[in-house]
């Protein structure tokens, strides 16, 4: 076991605790200790509350958490640091009965190589931090229960951690994490299994602070009715990198954002995968009046009524190297965008399905696409690739092939299109017009290929209903 120590003064003493130690109980040793002392604790069961009492101590379970058990009296919190101390606790199993595991208030605690089981409280089950600092290393939390923050509750606090496992847990909000009051939570190497809530944010709920997660896996979060089954973020900064959400599910089917719902927030995503998640809007991700930068995002096999992969209303979404595949919705199999500024570079939209907008449904707003691929998307009604009722679409170096719809095999809409250096092939309007394009706005197409597109009625390549069509240096062949 790796031991951690606080910076010690030269006069620090080492006190032994246990059946053969100088002190038989933790409370007696703490009472005798001075700031900077080390308490070395032998294996055993300690049936007491551990209160640091304002002293900056290092308390070490030398035989590790499996053999050093802290069992406070029923309805008492197990560990308390609330008098301004800077302390360390390592190597314990913390086993409260109808009480919280760890409470830090106006203090700083490093908690390492420990576990907390079946803790419960109102604000914070396993851990509660109020105007304090908590540093976590190698922590296991099992089946916590709270109204807010089953595993962790943070108010006006800073929490950092690495090597964390949260198993189960129930809360009204945030069965894993609940952060408020401009708290800053930064965690890496995190596994969260099956957190459940009755309200928003089954895994994490944050308002007015920052949440930074890296190298994480969140599996099967579930909520009765929720926005953000995985993470609910309001007026916050969220950074997610090298992570996975699997199987997030809003049972009501009316919430927004299976893995993430962000409102009035800044979101930065890098190398994130979301799969097999379900919500009413945004099976994987949902954004309301937020600014999101999405890099190497992979959303697949998610479902929603609007936006099987992503739903956004207001704000800006910038995507690069993203993959949106095999998602399903009534509107916008891949993405549903309402009055959004959306940009994509080198994105892949494949095998998504909807009634309208197999890959993208855009209800006003602007789309800017560069080197994007649309392949194998299907709309049972209009716009196999893209459905856009109004706004604008600009793009270069697009490839759209093998997309299908009743009308507008690749595109259906009344927006204005400016496209260049692109290729549209093997798309079809199976029961109506516009094998590649059904356009009721202007269409400006340059240096592009339209080949082997098919329409059942009119316009094998292009059906122009009312706008101007300008083709420059284009190639049209094999359309019918």
Short mmCIF file of C-alpha atoms in Angstrom, two decimals, residues 48-49 71-80 95-101 103 118-122 124-125:
data_model
loop_
_atom_site.label_atom_id
_atom_site.label_comp_id
_atom_site.label_asym_id
_atom_site.label_seq_id
_atom_site.Cartn_x
_atom_site.Cartn_y
_atom_site.Cartn_z
CA UNK A 48 -16.69 5.34 16.92
CA UNK A 49 -16.95 8.60 15.04
CA UNK A 71 -18.19 1.90 12.21
CA UNK A 72 -19.75 4.93 13.89
CA UNK A 73 -22.90 4.74 16.03
CA UNK A 74 -26.15 4.71 14.07
CA UNK A 75 -27.31 8.06 12.68
CA UNK A 76 -23.88 9.64 13.12
CA UNK A 77 -21.58 10.84 10.35
CA UNK A 78 -18.46 8.69 10.25
CA UNK A 79 -15.70 11.24 9.54
CA UNK A 80 -15.82 14.96 10.33
CA UNK A 95 -19.33 1.96 7.30
CA UNK A 96 -21.97 4.35 8.63
CA UNK A 97 -25.51 3.27 9.52
CA UNK A 98 -28.08 5.92 8.53
CA UNK A 99 -25.35 8.54 8.44
CA UNK A 100 -22.96 10.22 6.05
CA UNK A 101 -19.52 8.85 5.34
CA UNK A 103 -18.21 15.61 6.06
CA UNK A 118 -24.19 2.39 2.18
CA UNK A 119 -23.87 5.92 3.52
CA UNK A 120 -26.93 8.13 3.53
CA UNK A 121 -27.95 11.71 4.19
CA UNK A 122 -29.91 14.65 2.84
CA UNK A 124 -24.43 14.12 0.51
CA UNK A 125 -24.57 10.44 1.30
#
